[in-house]
Short mmCIF file of C-alpha atoms in Angstrom, two decimals:
data_model
loop_
_atom_site.label_atom_id
_atom_site.label_comp_id
_atom_site.label_asym_id
_atom_site.label_seq_id
_atom_site.Cartn_x
_atom_site.Cartn_y
_atom_site.Cartn_z
CA MET A 1 -40.83 -65.50 -12.05
CA LYS A 2 -41.27 -63.36 -9.27
CA ARG A 3 -37.47 -63.96 -7.85
CA ILE A 4 -36.25 -63.70 -11.45
CA LEU A 5 -38.11 -59.80 -11.78
CA THR A 6 -37.10 -59.46 -8.08
CA ILE A 7 -33.20 -59.83 -8.81
CA LEU A 8 -33.20 -58.23 -12.21
CA LEU A 9 -33.98 -55.08 -10.64
CA CYS A 10 -30.85 -55.23 -8.28
CA LEU A 11 -29.14 -55.68 -10.48
CA LEU A 12 -30.09 -52.73 -12.53
CA SER A 13 -30.19 -51.00 -9.52
CA LEU A 14 -26.44 -51.93 -8.80
CA GLU A 15 -25.06 -51.19 -12.41
CA SER A 16 -27.01 -47.45 -12.18
CA PHE A 17 -25.63 -46.65 -8.38
CA SER A 18 -22.50 -48.57 -7.96
CA LEU A 19 -19.44 -46.55 -6.25
CA GLU A 20 -16.63 -46.19 -8.98
CA ILE A 21 -13.12 -47.22 -8.58
CA ASP A 22 -11.54 -44.54 -6.18
CA GLU A 23 -14.51 -43.55 -4.69
CA LYS A 24 -14.30 -42.73 -0.83
CA LEU A 25 -17.30 -43.06 1.78
CA THR A 26 -17.16 -43.45 5.67
CA ILE A 27 -18.34 -46.21 7.20
CA ARG A 28 -19.14 -47.30 11.38
CA ILE A 29 -18.16 -50.84 12.05
CA LEU A 30 -21.58 -52.21 13.81
CA GLY A 31 -19.96 -55.93 14.25
CA LEU A 32 -17.14 -57.76 14.19
CA SER A 33 -16.28 -61.55 14.56
CA GLY A 34 -14.20 -63.20 16.59
CA SER A 35 -11.56 -64.14 14.55
CA LYS A 36 -11.85 -60.58 12.98
CA LYS A 37 -11.77 -61.83 9.68
CA THR A 38 -15.53 -60.68 8.64
CA LEU A 39 -17.27 -56.96 9.90
CA LEU A 40 -21.01 -55.79 9.09
CA ALA A 41 -20.49 -52.06 7.75
CA ASN A 42 -23.79 -49.72 8.30
CA ARG A 43 -23.23 -49.37 4.20
CA GLY A 44 -25.06 -50.50 1.70
CA LEU A 45 -27.00 -51.10 -1.84
CA GLU A 46 -28.46 -47.16 -1.12
CA ASP A 47 -24.58 -46.57 -0.23
CA GLY A 48 -23.65 -48.01 -3.80
CA LEU A 49 -21.52 -50.61 -2.75
CA VAL A 50 -22.36 -53.85 -4.69
CA VAL A 51 -21.53 -57.60 -3.64
CA GLY A 52 -17.73 -58.43 -4.74
CA ASP A 53 -16.16 -54.97 -4.11
CA HIS A 54 -13.57 -54.45 -3.16
CA ALA A 55 -12.02 -51.85 -0.33
CA LYS A 56 -8.78 -50.56 1.26
CA PHE A 57 -9.95 -49.39 4.93
CA PHE A 58 -7.78 -46.77 6.10
CA LEU A 59 -7.28 -43.89 8.77
CA THR A 60 -5.67 -40.79 9.00
CA THR A 61 -2.40 -42.67 9.83
CA GLY A 62 -2.48 -44.88 7.01
CA VAL A 63 -4.12 -48.25 5.66
CA ILE A 64 -5.88 -50.71 8.14
CA ALA A 65 -6.94 -53.46 6.08
CA ARG A 66 -8.63 -54.70 2.57
CA ALA A 67 -11.54 -56.25 2.34
CA VAL A 68 -14.50 -57.75 -0.38
CA VAL A 69 -17.93 -57.40 0.07
CA ILE A 70 -19.42 -60.35 0.31
CA LYS A 71 -23.52 -59.36 1.10
CA ALA A 72 -25.10 -56.55 1.09
CA SER A 73 -28.45 -55.08 2.08
CA PRO A 74 -29.94 -51.67 1.57
CA GLY A 75 -28.48 -50.54 4.75
CA ARG A 76 -25.78 -52.59 5.46
CA SER A 77 -22.83 -55.16 4.37
CA ILE A 78 -20.79 -57.80 5.41
CA TRP A 79 -17.01 -57.85 4.47
CA SER A 80 -14.50 -60.68 4.01
CA ILE A 81 -11.43 -58.93 5.47
CA TYR A 82 -8.27 -60.91 3.42
CA ARG A 83 -5.33 -58.74 4.43
CA ILE A 84 -5.14 -57.10 7.95
CA ILE A 85 -2.47 -54.39 8.12
CA ASP A 86 -3.72 -52.91 11.52
CA ALA A 87 -5.72 -55.53 13.62
CA ASP A 88 -6.37 -53.29 16.79
CA LYS A 89 -7.70 -50.49 14.71
CA ILE A 90 -10.14 -52.61 13.71
CA SER A 91 -12.96 -53.29 16.70
CA THR A 92 -17.07 -52.85 16.64
CA ASP A 93 -18.27 -49.23 16.64
CA ARG A 94 -14.98 -47.49 14.80
CA VAL A 95 -15.74 -45.08 12.53
CA VAL A 96 -13.41 -45.74 9.00
CA ASN A 97 -12.77 -44.45 5.52
CA ILE A 98 -12.73 -46.90 2.95
CA LYS A 99 -11.91 -46.40 -0.55
CA ILE A 100 -12.81 -48.75 -3.43
CA SER A 101 -10.34 -50.60 -5.52
CA SER A 102 -9.90 -52.66 -7.94
CA ALA A 103 -9.94 -57.00 -7.40
CA VAL A 104 -7.05 -58.56 -6.51
CA LYS A 105 -6.43 -62.05 -7.01
CA LEU A 106 -6.74 -63.64 -4.02
CA THR A 107 -6.87 -68.25 -4.46
CA GLU A 108 -5.90 -69.78 -7.09
CA ASP A 109 -8.26 -72.65 -5.57
CA PRO A 110 -11.91 -72.57 -6.70
CA SER A 111 -12.98 -74.93 -4.15
CA ARG A 112 -12.16 -72.00 -2.02
CA ALA A 113 -14.54 -69.64 -3.08
CA ILE A 114 -17.82 -68.55 -1.67
CA ARG A 115 -20.61 -69.47 -4.66
CA ALA A 116 -23.73 -67.73 -5.41
CA ASP A 117 -26.12 -69.99 -3.60
CA ASP A 118 -23.93 -69.97 0.05
CA MET A 119 -25.74 -66.58 -0.14
CA SER A 120 -29.31 -67.90 0.70
CA GLY A 121 -31.41 -64.17 0.72
CA THR A 122 -29.40 -61.58 -1.19
CA ILE A 123 -28.21 -61.06 -4.19
CA PRO A 124 -25.43 -63.20 -6.68
CA VAL A 125 -22.00 -62.74 -6.28
CA MET A 126 -21.15 -60.51 -9.32
CA SER A 127 -19.00 -57.65 -9.83
CA ARG A 128 -19.86 -54.25 -11.85
CA GLY A 129 -21.40 -55.11 -15.23
CA GLY A 130 -22.88 -58.39 -14.23
CA LYS A 131 -19.12 -60.41 -15.22
CA MET A 132 -18.14 -62.93 -12.68
CA SER A 133 -15.81 -61.41 -9.94
CA GLU A 134 -12.82 -63.06 -8.70
CA PRO A 135 -12.87 -65.63 -6.21
CA LEU A 136 -14.35 -64.53 -2.94
CA PRO A 137 -11.90 -65.00 0.12
CA GLU A 138 -13.41 -68.62 2.66
CA VAL A 139 -15.50 -67.90 5.11
CA THR A 140 -16.66 -70.16 7.19
CA VAL A 141 -20.16 -70.50 8.34
CA GLU A 142 -20.24 -69.72 11.77
CA GLU A 143 -17.97 -66.41 10.81
CA ARG A 144 -20.73 -65.34 8.86
CA SER A 145 -23.48 -66.17 11.21
CA GLU A 146 -22.38 -64.49 14.19
CA LEU A 147 -23.20 -61.68 11.79
CA ASP A 148 -25.75 -62.43 9.91
CA GLY A 149 -28.52 -61.95 12.83
CA MET A 150 -27.67 -57.87 12.45
CA MET A 151 -28.80 -57.49 8.47
CA ASN A 152 -32.60 -59.82 9.71
CA ASP A 153 -34.14 -56.62 9.19
CA GLU A 154 -32.68 -55.44 5.92
CA GLN A 155 -32.38 -58.73 4.01
CA SER A 156 -34.91 -57.23 1.05
CA PRO A 157 -32.51 -56.68 -2.24
CA VAL A 158 -34.87 -54.45 -3.43
CA ILE A 159 -33.38 -51.18 -3.89
CA VAL A 160 -34.58 -47.87 -1.62
CA GLY A 161 -33.44 -44.33 -1.05
CA SER A 162 -30.37 -43.60 -2.72
CA SER A 163 -26.81 -42.89 -2.39
CA SER A 164 -24.57 -39.64 -2.42
CA SER A 165 -23.73 -37.12 -4.19
CA ASN A 166 -20.83 -35.37 -5.29
CA LYS A 167 -22.33 -32.19 -6.60
CA THR A 168 -20.74 -29.41 -4.08
CA LEU A 169 -22.16 -26.35 -5.58
CA GLU A 170 -25.88 -25.49 -5.01
CA VAL A 171 -27.99 -22.09 -6.15
CA PHE A 172 -31.23 -21.74 -4.67
CA SER A 173 -34.22 -19.28 -4.78
CA VAL A 174 -36.43 -18.86 -1.30
CA LEU A 175 -39.48 -17.06 -1.26
CA SER A 176 -42.05 -16.14 1.33
CA LEU A 177 -44.56 -13.96 2.64
CA ASN A 178 -44.77 -12.59 6.08
CA SER A 179 -45.55 -10.45 8.68
CA LEU A 180 -42.75 -8.50 11.21
CA SER A 181 -43.37 -6.51 13.92
CA GLY A 182 -41.93 -4.17 16.63
CA SER A 183 -41.28 -0.35 17.28
CA TYR A 184 -40.02 2.96 15.21
CA GLU A 185 -38.76 6.07 17.02
CA GLN A 186 -37.77 9.32 15.46
CA GLY A 187 -36.65 12.30 18.02
CA GLU A 188 -38.82 12.11 21.19
CA SER A 189 -41.96 9.89 19.15
CA SER A 190 -41.92 6.40 19.79
CA GLY A 191 -44.31 3.73 18.53
CA ASP A 192 -45.44 0.34 17.72
CA SER A 193 -44.96 -0.40 14.05
CA SER A 194 -47.10 -3.47 11.98
CA VAL A 195 -45.18 -4.89 8.13
CA GLY A 196 -46.67 -6.88 6.18
CA ASN A 197 -43.27 -7.96 3.74
CA ILE A 198 -43.10 -9.79 0.54
CA ASP A 199 -39.44 -11.45 0.56
CA PHE A 200 -37.35 -12.84 -2.16
CA SER A 201 -34.29 -14.37 -1.76
CA VAL A 202 -31.31 -15.65 -4.50
CA GLY A 203 -27.95 -17.55 -3.48
CA PHE A 204 -25.25 -19.78 -3.78
CA GLU A 205 -24.01 -22.70 -1.07
CA LYS A 206 -20.66 -24.61 -1.24
CA TYR A 207 -21.04 -27.91 0.42
CA PHE A 208 -17.60 -30.50 1.55
CA SER A 209 -17.17 -33.68 0.80
CA THR A 210 -14.41 -34.39 2.42
CA LYS A 211 -15.39 -37.53 5.01
CA GLY A 212 -14.67 -37.43 8.26
CA SER A 213 -13.93 -33.69 8.97
CA PHE A 214 -15.31 -31.26 10.28
CA LEU A 215 -16.83 -29.86 7.56
CA GLU A 216 -18.58 -32.88 5.87
CA ASN A 217 -21.99 -31.82 7.50
CA ILE A 218 -21.95 -27.93 7.27
CA SER A 219 -22.66 -26.05 3.66
CA ILE A 220 -21.20 -21.89 3.73
CA PHE A 221 -23.94 -20.03 1.45
CA GLY A 222 -24.15 -15.96 0.42
CA LEU A 223 -27.99 -14.20 -0.48
CA ILE A 224 -29.37 -11.79 -1.82
CA SER A 225 -32.57 -10.84 -0.69
CA LYS A 226 -35.46 -8.07 -1.52
CA ARG A 227 -37.97 -7.17 0.70
CA ASN A 228 -40.71 -5.04 -0.32
CA SER A 229 -44.06 -3.95 1.93
CA GLN A 230 -47.00 -1.72 1.06
CA SER A 231 -49.85 -0.22 3.79
CA GLY A 232 -52.05 2.61 4.09
CA VAL A 233 -54.88 3.96 1.49
CA GLU A 234 -55.39 7.63 1.70
CA ILE A 235 -52.00 7.36 3.13
CA THR A 236 -49.85 5.07 1.22
CA THR A 237 -46.35 3.73 3.22
CA THR A 238 -43.96 1.87 0.32
CA SER A 239 -41.16 0.32 1.99
CA ASP A 240 -38.24 -1.59 0.22
CA TRP A 241 -35.37 -3.12 1.49
CA THR A 242 -31.82 -4.95 -0.61
CA GLU A 243 -29.88 -6.91 2.11
CA TYR A 244 -26.86 -9.34 1.33
CA GLY A 245 -25.80 -11.57 3.71
CA VAL A 246 -23.91 -14.46 4.67
CA GLY A 247 -24.69 -17.34 6.91
CA ALA A 248 -23.64 -21.32 7.31
CA ASN A 249 -25.85 -24.52 7.77
CA TRP A 250 -25.24 -27.07 9.93
CA HIS A 251 -27.05 -30.39 8.47
CA PHE A 252 -27.84 -33.73 11.57
CA TYR A 253 -30.17 -35.28 9.94
CA ASN A 254 -29.22 -37.43 6.88
CA PRO A 255 -25.88 -36.30 5.54
CA PRO A 256 -25.77 -32.80 3.25
CA LEU A 257 -24.48 -34.61 0.15
CA SER A 258 -27.56 -37.21 0.29
CA ASN A 259 -30.42 -37.96 -2.61
CA ASN A 260 -34.19 -39.02 -2.56
CA ARG A 261 -33.45 -38.24 0.83
CA PRO A 262 -34.63 -35.80 4.10
CA ILE A 263 -32.29 -33.70 4.87
CA GLY A 264 -32.85 -31.52 8.23
CA PHE A 265 -30.39 -28.56 9.31
CA VAL A 266 -30.24 -25.35 10.83
CA THR A 267 -29.20 -21.89 9.38
CA VAL A 268 -27.82 -18.90 10.96
CA ALA A 269 -27.13 -15.90 8.61
CA GLY A 270 -26.34 -11.84 8.80
CA GLY A 271 -26.25 -9.40 6.60
CA VAL A 272 -26.55 -5.41 5.49
CA GLY A 273 -27.80 -3.55 2.89
CA THR A 274 -29.95 -0.52 1.92
CA ALA A 275 -33.50 0.45 2.87
CA THR A 276 -36.03 2.75 0.56
CA MET A 277 -39.59 4.57 2.16
CA GLU A 278 -41.90 6.74 0.12
CA THR A 279 -45.22 7.54 1.81
CA GLU A 280 -47.84 9.55 -0.79
CA VAL A 281 -50.94 11.33 -0.20
CA ALA A 282 -54.10 10.35 -2.67
CA SER A 283 -55.95 12.92 -3.01
CA THR A 284 -57.91 15.37 -5.62
CA THR A 285 -54.58 16.46 -6.11
CA THR A 286 -52.12 13.37 -5.30
CA THR A 287 -48.55 14.86 -3.45
CA SER A 288 -45.87 12.08 -2.76
CA SER A 289 -43.24 13.31 -1.00
CA ASP A 290 -39.67 12.79 -1.00
CA PRO A 291 -38.47 9.35 -0.84
CA LEU A 292 -36.08 8.77 2.57
CA SER A 293 -33.51 6.06 2.16
CA GLY A 294 -31.06 4.65 4.57
CA SER A 295 -28.96 1.61 5.37
CA SER A 296 -30.12 -1.77 7.05
CA ASN A 297 -29.39 -5.03 8.67
CA PHE A 298 -30.95 -8.44 9.80
CA LEU A 299 -29.94 -12.04 11.36
CA LEU A 300 -31.88 -14.81 11.62
CA VAL A 301 -31.52 -18.21 13.16
CA GLY A 302 -34.32 -20.65 12.35
CA ALA A 303 -33.97 -24.38 11.25
CA GLY A 304 -35.50 -26.51 7.73
CA GLY A 305 -35.52 -29.47 5.71
CA LYS A 306 -33.68 -29.90 1.98
CA TYR A 307 -35.20 -32.77 -0.52
CA TYR A 308 -32.46 -33.39 -3.35
CA LEU A 309 -33.35 -35.51 -6.52
CA ARG A 310 -30.15 -37.27 -8.27
CA ASN A 311 -29.67 -34.60 -11.68
CA GLY A 312 -29.12 -31.77 -8.71
CA PHE A 313 -32.78 -30.48 -8.69
CA GLY A 314 -34.39 -29.97 -4.84
CA ALA A 315 -36.97 -28.69 -2.78
CA ARG A 316 -36.34 -26.85 0.85
CA VAL A 317 -38.46 -25.13 3.16
CA THR A 318 -36.96 -22.94 6.58
CA LEU A 319 -39.09 -22.08 9.73
CA ASP A 320 -36.30 -18.65 10.68
CA TYR A 321 -36.62 -15.99 13.55
CA PHE A 322 -35.57 -12.84 11.55
CA SER A 323 -34.92 -9.70 13.03
CA SER A 324 -34.17 -6.58 11.29
CA GLY A 325 -32.96 -2.98 11.66
CA SER A 326 -33.29 0.16 9.63
CA THR A 327 -32.22 3.80 9.74
CA PHE A 328 -33.78 6.36 7.46
CA GLU A 329 -32.26 9.95 6.95
CA PHE A 330 -33.66 12.99 7.07
CA ASP A 331 -32.60 15.97 4.36
CA ASP A 332 -34.00 18.73 6.36
CA SER A 333 -33.55 17.23 10.00
CA ASP A 334 -31.28 15.14 12.59
CA GLU A 335 -33.63 13.79 13.74
CA ASN A 336 -33.69 10.36 11.78
CA LEU A 337 -36.08 7.33 11.71
CA THR A 338 -35.15 4.12 13.07
CA LEU A 339 -37.40 0.93 12.69
CA SER A 340 -37.32 -2.33 14.08
CA LEU A 341 -38.55 -5.36 12.83
CA THR A 342 -38.84 -9.47 14.42
CA GLY A 343 -40.90 -12.39 13.65
CA ILE A 344 -41.36 -15.75 12.09
CA ARG A 345 -40.78 -16.75 8.60
CA PHE A 346 -41.82 -19.98 6.73
CA ARG A 347 -39.96 -20.20 3.48
CA VAL A 348 -40.13 -22.20 0.88
CA GLY A 349 -37.60 -22.01 -2.65
CA LEU A 350 -36.32 -24.45 -5.16
CA SER A 351 -32.75 -25.57 -5.70
CA TYR A 352 -30.31 -27.09 -8.21
CA ARG A 353 -26.63 -28.66 -7.87
CA PHE A 354 -24.05 -29.01 -9.95
#
């Protein structure tokens, strides 16, 4: 009963997460049989591959082979190559692209097909929807045993993790409470300053789904940031910044379009904006100075993590080094006030991909 429930769970998962015809994926060849008729790839059930899937293997120069999945675990798969176009391009540790294709008729002789009971320790040989696929090409016991050992730690058919998403556009918002320190200068006067900020940003991020290109792990984004601080009791100074910026993220841990997996990234951004500062003096007769207006700029460098669900919703955290400069102008003086602030910020936020 336990085995039946496991198989049913696996089949339901495959039906939900399998790749579509013409969908592309980048794989690495982890192992290759001596005859080059069987290979082990670093993609499996988590990535939407299903036993019985047919695919074209290709490079920028063109198609190099056609193969079919004959065995799969969550993170790996064994492929039987039934058509070799360029044998020299098929080698261990080579990164290639695959494109899921429709099944081709491989043999008229049912005795040459691999049966489900030949695949102990894995799921039945079925195509999408649970219907029996075309007979799979013949693979000798020797060829298959060359690669089976490399899958020992991934034999369980239980689906964990998830595949990649095709959603490449995203809106996000992040919030942080931080303390920045720096200096100010006005004419011959200068000194140290410290400001507690409430920082809220919204932005739009673009990912690139082209497998194998240098943009695959990079995203670009634009953002609008609002910062506000207030200090003092008897004399209260309120500062406000509205800034616009652009930046880029490089994702180094798991692909950026992954679902249900943590994604690590480094980020860099910069921008410009406007700033205002107003000072109020509390007394028996409250007076207020005219607010100062000026310009601002910022630069940040940091690292963080993201996590996304299949429905597109996600969360992110970022730890960054933030540096900003502001210049305030006086109407009746040529001595402008410059304020420089730097510090480490911890930011959290939510996002949605579509």
